[in-house]
Coordinates of C-alpha atoms and ligand atoms in Angstrom, one line a residue:
X95 CA -23.5 12.4 37.3
X96 CA -21.4 10.6 34.7
X97 CA -17.7 10.8 35.6
X98 CA -16.8 10.9 31.9
X99 CA -17.3 13.4 29.2
X100 CA -18.5 10.8 26.8
X101 CA -19.2 13.2 23.9
X102 CA -15.5 14.3 24.0
X103 CA -14.4 10.7 24.3
X104 CA -16.5 9.6 21.3
X105 CA -14.8 12.3 19.2
X106 CA -11.5 10.4 19.8
X107 CA -13.0 7.4 18.0
X108 CA -14.2 8.5 14.5
X109 CA -15.2 4.9 13.7
X110 CA -18.1 5.4 16.1
X111 CA -19.6 7.9 13.6
X112 CA -19.8 5.5 10.7
X113 CA -22.9 4.0 9.4
X114 CA -23.5 0.3 8.8
X115 CA -26.3 -1.9 7.4
X116 CA -27.5 0.6 4.8
X117 CA -27.5 3.8 6.8
X118 CA -27.9 2.7 10.4
X119 CA -25.8 4.5 13.0
X120 CA -23.2 2.0 14.4
X121 CA -23.9 1.0 18.0
X122 CA -20.8 -0.9 18.9
X123 CA -21.5 -3.3 21.8
X124 CA -18.8 -5.9 21.1
X125 CA -16.1 -4.5 23.3
X126 CA -15.3 -7.7 25.2
X127 CA -14.2 -9.1 21.9
X128 CA -12.2 -6.1 20.6
X129 CA -12.4 -2.4 21.6
X130 CA -12.1 0.5 19.2
X131 CA -8.9 2.5 18.9
X132 CA -8.6 6.2 19.5
X133 CA -6.9 8.5 16.9
X134 CA -3.9 9.1 19.3
X135 CA -3.1 5.4 19.2
X136 CA -3.5 5.1 15.4
X137 CA -1.3 8.2 15.0
X138 CA 1.5 6.6 17.1
X139 CA 1.3 3.5 14.9
X140 CA 1.6 5.4 11.7
X141 CA 4.2 7.8 13.2
X142 CA 6.4 4.8 13.8
X143 CA 6.1 3.5 10.2
X144 CA 6.5 7.0 8.7
X145 CA 9.2 8.2 11.0
X146 CA 11.4 5.5 12.6
X147 CA 10.6 2.0 11.4
X148 CA 13.7 -0.2 12.1
X149 CA 14.6 -3.4 13.9
X150 CA 15.2 -3.0 17.6
X151 CA 18.1 -4.0 19.9
X152 CA 20.7 -4.7 17.2
X153 CA 21.2 -1.5 15.4
X154 CA 23.8 1.2 15.9
X155 CA 22.0 3.5 13.5
X156 CA 19.7 6.3 14.7
X157 CA 16.4 4.8 13.5
X158 CA 17.1 1.5 15.3
X159 CA 18.0 3.4 18.4
X160 CA 14.9 5.4 18.3
X161 CA 12.7 2.3 17.7
X162 CA 14.6 0.4 20.5
X163 CA 14.1 3.2 23.1
X164 CA 10.4 3.5 22.3
X165 CA 9.8 -0.2 22.3
X166 CA 11.7 -0.7 25.5
X167 CA 10.0 2.2 27.2
X168 CA 6.7 0.7 26.2
X169 CA 7.4 -2.2 28.5
X170 CA 8.0 0.2 31.4
X171 CA 4.7 1.9 30.6
X172 CA 2.7 -1.3 30.6
X173 CA 4.5 -2.5 33.7
X174 CA 3.5 0.7 35.5
X175 CA -0.1 0.4 34.1
X176 CA -0.6 -2.9 35.9
X177 CA 1.6 -2.2 39.0
X178 CA 4.6 -4.4 38.0
X179 CA 8.1 -3.5 39.1
X180 CA 9.4 -2.4 35.7
X181 CA 10.2 -3.8 32.3
X182 CA 11.8 -7.0 33.6
X183 CA 8.4 -8.1 34.8
X184 CA 6.5 -7.2 31.5
X185 CA 6.8 -9.5 28.5
X186 CA 5.1 -8.6 25.2
X187 CA 3.3 -11.4 23.5
X188 CA 0.7 -11.6 20.7
X189 CA -2.3 -11.7 23.0
X190 CA -3.8 -13.2 26.2
X191 CA -3.8 -16.6 24.5
X192 CA -0.1 -16.5 23.8
X193 CA 0.7 -15.3 27.3
X194 CA -1.1 -18.2 28.8
X195 CA 0.6 -20.6 26.4
X196 CA 4.0 -19.1 27.3
X197 CA 3.5 -19.9 30.9
X198 CA 1.9 -23.3 30.2
X199 CA 4.8 -24.4 28.0
X200 CA 7.7 -22.7 29.7
X201 CA 6.7 -23.3 33.3
X202 CA 4.0 -26.0 33.1
X203 CA 5.8 -28.5 30.8
X204 CA 8.9 -28.4 33.0
X205 CA 7.4 -28.1 36.5
X206 CA 4.3 -30.3 36.3
X207 CA 4.3 -34.1 36.5
X208 CA 2.2 -37.0 37.5
X209 CA 0.5 -36.5 40.9
X210 CA 0.4 -32.8 40.4
X211 CA -2.9 -30.9 39.9
X212 CA -3.9 -27.7 38.1
X213 CA -6.9 -25.8 39.3
X214 CA -9.1 -23.9 36.8
X215 CA -12.6 -22.6 37.2
X216 CA -15.7 -23.6 35.2
X217 CA -15.9 -20.1 33.7
X218 CA -12.5 -20.1 32.0
X219 CA -12.0 -19.0 28.5
X220 CA -10.7 -21.7 26.1
X221 CA -7.4 -19.9 26.0
X222 CA -6.8 -21.1 29.6
X223 CA -9.1 -24.1 29.7
X224 CA -7.7 -25.9 26.6
X225 CA -4.1 -24.8 27.1
X226 CA -3.8 -26.1 30.7
X227 CA -5.7 -29.3 30.0
X228 CA -3.5 -30.2 27.0
X229 CA -0.3 -29.4 29.0
X230 CA -1.7 -31.5 31.9
X231 CA -2.4 -34.4 29.6
X232 CA 1.2 -34.3 28.3
X233 CA 2.7 -34.5 31.8
X234 CA 0.0 -36.7 33.4
X235 CA -1.2 -34.0 35.8
X236 CA -4.8 -33.7 37.0
X237 CA -7.1 -30.8 36.2
X238 CA -9.7 -29.6 38.7
X239 CA -12.5 -27.1 38.2
X240 CA -13.8 -24.6 40.8
X241 CA -17.6 -24.7 40.7
X242 CA -19.6 -21.8 39.5
X243 CA -22.8 -21.4 41.7
X244 CA -26.3 -20.5 40.5
X245 CA -25.7 -16.8 40.8
X246 CA -22.6 -17.0 38.6
X247 CA -20.0 -16.6 41.5
X248 CA -17.1 -19.0 42.1
X249 CA -17.9 -21.3 45.0
X250 CA -15.0 -20.3 47.2
X251 CA -15.5 -23.2 49.7
X252 CA -15.1 -25.5 46.8
X253 CA -12.0 -23.6 45.8
X254 CA -10.5 -24.0 49.3
X255 CA -11.3 -27.7 49.1
X256 CA -9.7 -28.2 45.6
X257 CA -6.5 -26.2 46.2
X258 CA -4.6 -28.8 48.3
X259 CA -1.0 -29.8 48.5
X260 CA -1.0 -31.5 45.1
X261 CA -1.9 -28.3 43.3
X262 CA 1.0 -26.5 41.6
X263 CA -0.9 -24.0 39.5
X264 CA -4.2 -22.1 39.9
X265 CA -5.3 -20.3 36.7
X266 CA -8.5 -18.2 37.0
X267 CA -10.1 -15.5 35.0
X268 CA -10.3 -12.2 36.9
X269 CA -13.4 -10.9 35.2
X270 CA -15.6 -13.3 33.2
X271 CA -16.2 -12.5 29.5
X272 CA -19.7 -14.1 29.8
X273 CA -21.0 -13.9 33.3
X274 CA -19.4 -10.6 34.1
X275 CA -18.4 -12.0 37.5
X276 CA -15.3 -10.3 39.0
X277 CA -13.5 -13.0 40.9
X278 CA -11.7 -12.6 44.2
X279 CA -8.2 -12.8 42.7
X280 CA -6.4 -11.9 46.0
X281 CA -8.3 -14.5 48.0
X282 CA -7.5 -17.1 45.3
X283 CA -3.9 -16.1 45.4
X284 CA -3.7 -16.6 49.1
X285 CA -5.3 -20.0 48.8
X286 CA -2.7 -21.0 46.1
X287 CA 0.2 -19.6 48.1
X288 CA -0.8 -21.4 51.3
X289 CA -0.2 -24.6 49.3
X290 CA 3.0 -23.3 47.6
X291 CA 1.2 -23.2 44.3
X292 CA 1.5 -20.4 41.7
X293 CA -1.5 -18.4 40.4
X294 CA -2.1 -17.0 37.0
X295 CA -4.8 -14.3 36.6
X296 CA -6.5 -13.9 33.2
X297 CA -6.9 -10.1 33.0
X298 CA -8.2 -9.9 29.5
X299 CA -11.5 -8.4 30.8
X300 CA -10.1 -6.5 33.8
X301 CA -7.0 -4.6 32.6
X302 CA -9.1 -2.6 30.1
X303 CA -11.9 -1.8 32.5
X304 CA -10.7 -1.2 36.0
X305 CA -7.5 -0.2 37.9
X306 CA -5.4 -3.4 38.3
X307 CA -2.4 -3.7 40.6
X308 CA -0.7 -7.1 40.3
X309 CA 1.2 -6.6 43.5
X310 CA -1.9 -6.0 45.5
X311 CA -3.5 -9.1 43.8
X312 CA -0.3 -11.0 44.6
X313 CA -0.6 -13.0 41.4
X314 CA 2.5 -14.8 40.0
X315 CA 1.4 -14.3 36.4
X316 CA -1.1 -12.0 34.9
X317 CA -2.1 -11.8 31.2
X318 CA -4.0 -9.4 29.0
X319 CA -4.6 -8.3 25.3
X320 CA -3.9 -4.9 23.7
X321 CA -6.9 -5.1 21.4
X322 CA -9.3 -5.1 24.3
X323 CA -7.9 -1.9 25.8
X324 CA -8.0 0.6 23.0
X325 CA -4.7 -0.7 21.6
X326 CA -3.9 -2.5 18.4
X327 CA -4.3 -6.2 17.6
X328 CA -1.3 -8.4 17.6
X329 CA 0.1 -7.3 21.0
X330 CA -0.6 -8.6 24.5
X331 CA 1.2 -8.7 27.9
X332 CA 2.4 -11.2 30.4
X333 CA 3.3 -10.0 33.8
X334 CA 5.4 -12.4 35.8
X335 CA 7.2 -12.1 39.2
X336 CA 10.8 -11.4 38.4
X337 CA 12.3 -14.3 40.4
X338 CA 9.9 -16.8 38.7
X339 CA 10.7 -15.4 35.2
X340 CA 14.4 -15.7 36.0
X341 CA 14.1 -19.3 37.0
X342 CA 11.8 -20.4 34.1
X343 CA 13.0 -21.9 30.9
X344 CA 12.4 -19.8 27.7
X345 CA 9.3 -20.4 25.6
X346 CA 10.5 -19.8 22.1
X347 CA 14.1 -20.0 21.0
X348 CA 16.0 -17.9 18.4
X349 CA 17.5 -14.5 17.9
X350 CA 17.2 -11.7 20.5
X351 CA 16.4 -14.0 23.4
X352 CA 20.1 -15.1 23.8
X353 CA 23.1 -13.6 25.4
X354 CA 25.8 -15.8 24.0
X355 CA 25.8 -18.8 21.7
X356 CA 28.7 -21.2 21.1
X357 CA 28.9 -24.5 19.3
X358 CA 28.4 -26.1 22.7
X359 CA 25.9 -24.0 24.6
X360 CA 23.6 -21.0 24.8
X361 CA 22.9 -18.5 27.6
X362 CA 19.8 -16.4 27.8
X363 CA 19.3 -12.7 27.5
X364 CA 18.1 -10.5 30.4
X365 CA 14.4 -10.1 31.2
X366 CA 12.1 -9.5 29.5
X367 CA 14.0 -10.2 26.2
X368 CA 14.6 -13.8 27.3
X369 CA 10.9 -14.4 26.4
X370 CA 10.7 -12.3 23.3
X371 CA 12.4 -14.4 20.5
X372 CA 12.9 -12.9 17.1
X373 CA 11.8 -9.5 15.8
X374 CA 9.1 -8.4 18.2
X375 CA 5.8 -6.5 17.6
X376 CA 7.5 -3.1 17.6
X377 CA 4.8 -0.7 16.3
X378 CA 2.1 -2.6 18.2
X379 CA 4.1 -2.4 21.5
X380 CA 4.7 1.3 21.1
X381 CA 1.1 1.9 20.2
X382 CA -0.1 -0.2 23.2
X383 CA 1.9 2.2 25.5
X384 CA 0.0 5.1 23.9
X385 CA -3.3 3.2 24.6
X386 CA -2.3 2.9 28.3
X387 CA -1.5 6.6 28.4
X388 CA -4.9 7.4 26.8
X389 CA -6.8 5.3 29.4
X390 CA -4.8 6.8 32.2
X391 CA -5.5 10.3 30.9
X392 CA -9.2 9.5 31.0
X393 CA -8.8 7.8 34.3
X394 CA -9.3 4.1 35.0
X395 CA -11.5 4.7 38.0
X396 CA -13.8 7.0 36.0
X397 CA -13.8 4.4 33.2
X398 CA -14.9 1.7 35.6
X399 CA -17.6 3.9 37.2
X400 CA -19.0 4.9 33.8
X401 CA -19.0 1.3 32.6
X402 CA -20.7 0.1 35.7
X403 CA -23.5 2.7 35.3
X404 CA -24.1 1.7 31.7
X405 CA -23.9 -2.0 32.5
X406 CA -26.3 -1.7 35.4
X407 CA -28.7 0.3 33.2
X408 CA -28.5 -2.4 30.4
X409 CA -29.1 -5.2 32.9
X410 CA -32.1 -3.4 34.4
X411 CA -33.6 -2.6 31.0
X412 CA -33.2 -6.1 29.7
X413 CA -34.5 -7.6 33.0
X414 CA -37.8 -5.8 32.4
X415 CA -38.7 -8.5 29.9
X416 CA -40.1 -11.9 31.0
X417 CA -38.7 -13.5 27.9
X418 CA -35.1 -12.4 28.6
X419 CA -32.7 -14.5 30.6
X420 CA -29.5 -12.8 31.8
X421 CA -26.6 -14.9 33.0
X422 CA -24.4 -14.1 36.0
X423 CA -24.4 -11.9 39.1
X424 CA -26.8 -9.0 39.8
X425 CA -26.8 -5.7 38.0
X426 CA -24.6 -3.8 40.5
X427 CA -21.9 -6.4 40.9
X428 CA -20.4 -7.2 37.5
X429 CA -17.9 -6.3 34.8
X430 CA -19.0 -4.5 31.6
X431 CA -20.7 -7.5 29.9
X432 CA -24.3 -8.7 29.8
X433 CA -24.8 -12.1 28.2
X434 CA -28.4 -13.2 27.7
X435 CA -30.9 -15.1 25.6
X436 CA -34.4 -14.1 24.4
X437 CA -36.9 -16.9 24.6
X438 CA -37.7 -18.5 21.2
X439 CA -35.0 -16.6 19.3
X440 CA -31.7 -18.3 18.6
X441 CA -28.7 -16.2 19.6
X442 CA -27.3 -16.1 16.1
X443 CA -30.7 -15.0 14.6
X444 CA -30.9 -12.3 17.2
X445 CA -27.5 -11.0 16.5
X446 CA -28.2 -11.0 12.8
X447 CA -31.4 -9.0 13.2
X448 CA -29.7 -6.5 15.6
X449 CA -27.0 -6.1 12.9
X450 CA -29.8 -4.8 10.6
X451 CA -30.3 -2.1 13.1
X452 CA -26.7 -1.2 13.3
X453 CA -26.1 -2.9 16.6
X454 CA -22.9 -4.9 16.9
X455 CA -23.1 -7.6 19.5
X456 CA -21.7 -11.1 19.7
X457 CA -23.5 -14.4 19.6
X458 CA -22.1 -17.8 20.3
X459 CA -20.3 -19.5 23.1
X460 CA -17.7 -16.7 23.6
X461 CA -14.9 -19.3 23.8
X462 CA -16.5 -20.8 26.9
X463 CA -18.2 -24.0 25.7
X464 CA -17.9 -25.8 29.1
X465 CA -19.6 -22.9 30.9
X466 CA -22.4 -22.9 28.3
X467 CA -22.8 -26.6 28.8
X468 CA -23.0 -25.9 32.5
X469 CA -25.7 -23.2 31.9
X470 CA -27.4 -25.8 29.6
X471 CA -27.5 -23.4 26.6
X472 CA -26.0 -23.8 23.2
X473 CA -25.2 -20.1 22.8
X474 CA -25.9 -16.6 24.1
X475 CA -25.8 -13.1 22.9
X476 CA -23.5 -10.7 24.7
X477 CA -23.5 -6.9 24.9
X478 CA -20.3 -5.5 26.3
X479 CA -19.5 -1.9 27.0
X480 CA -16.5 0.5 27.0
X481 CA -15.8 4.0 27.9
X482 CA -17.5 5.5 24.9
X483 CA -20.8 3.6 25.2
X484 CA -24.0 5.4 26.4
X485 CA -27.3 4.6 27.9
X486 CA -28.9 5.8 24.6
X487 CA -27.1 2.9 22.9
X488 CA -28.6 0.5 25.4
X489 CA -32.0 1.9 24.6
X490 CA -31.3 1.3 20.9
X491 CA -30.4 -2.3 21.7
X492 CA -33.7 -2.8 23.7
X493 CA -35.7 -1.2 20.9
X494 CA -34.2 -3.5 18.4
X495 CA -35.0 -6.5 20.5
X496 CA -38.6 -5.5 20.2
X497 CA -38.3 -5.5 16.5
X498 CA -36.7 -9.0 16.6
X499 CA -39.7 -10.3 18.7
X500 CA -42.1 -8.9 16.1
X501 CA -40.2 -10.8 13.4
X502 CA -40.2 -14.1 15.3
X503 CA -43.6 -14.0 17.0
Ligands
PMP741 N1 -9.6 -14.6 28.3 C1 -10.7 -13.9 28.3 C2 -11.4 -13.7 29.6 C3 -11.2 -13.2 27.2 O1 -12.3 -12.5 27.2 C4 -10.4 -13.4 26.0 C5 -10.9 -12.8 24.7 N2 -12.3 -13.0 24.4 C6 -9.3 -14.2 26.0 C7 -8.9 -14.7 27.2 C8 -8.4 -14.4 24.8 O2 -7.9 -13.2 24.3 P1 -7.1 -13.2 22.9 O3 -8.1 -13.7 21.9 O4 -6.8 -11.7 22.7 O5 -5.9 -14.0 23.1

């Protein structure tokens, strides 16, 4: 029994009814890259521009007050959505990438030095992989990588070995955007904290798809993107423990993030505004809060259960074929992504043929080149699912693979 009324949910996303590639019904399976946006969220976005568009925080006039209240309350809403203690622990950024860069620059550049180490995993997205390595280079710190084993899981014995007294930061993806692995964030947090290190969880693929409670995970930082959780592009979140955010230096300087400026000195604004310099992403932030409401109205547990059923079905259908190789953990133990290759067909060619059948999937390295090097492949195709996807869409994908084989063989 599907916990979701998927027909009703699909009606909230009119884009899913459109045709592509000369009359093919759209089968949208690129949700790990960007999810579709329900009408409710689009409406909130346009209501803002039609009704109360104004700059926030500084205005005495009514429009500015309305915009400020909605924008500030959006922080409370997202804090609640991930289990944080209120707006002081929820900073709005542009996306996951900017959230990680904020921590890497504001915390890493000041706190890391020669002799320190940062621990990443081999399955990190470039947004964490490249960022931490560049910051480590600047300060002379070492970077270590937790091994991914043959089944696509983190080698936790290796993690325990790597996270020693030199380690100051552990930055690990919660749910892999390629392997689908859901990593043991709490266990990693405990390992980090035993060594007085901090931990950052990349929640880009978990906040949209499963209930997340940052306090239960005991992470120090946690990051996510709005456009992967039924929200707009241009907005993301950074959760940070309040005492850490209070101690940290700002990331960007300018208006709004200050309390008082004199010719001699500057003091910083309260959290979270200390980390939101300049005019922020007002409409995007307000619309993101509506996306969180939407997901909660549907129910995060039901969303997770539905996605797991569709993902398991996709894995099993693809696994029927000898010429398909699927990467990562077994069908019943993964997030809502299935990355694979079909023998003899390049990932990009495959995605291009699937597009002719209306099927939107991604081909490439999915911003995880080191992981692809480890898997010894140049690229993979990735189907990724959300609350509106169905098993019939998985069947359409499998049928189109047959057509691709016919073309290539
Ligand atoms: N981390 C993971 C695990 C992701 O899947 C993505 C998006 N593909 C990112 C980080 C980066 O997200 P964004 O491009 O929104 O910054």
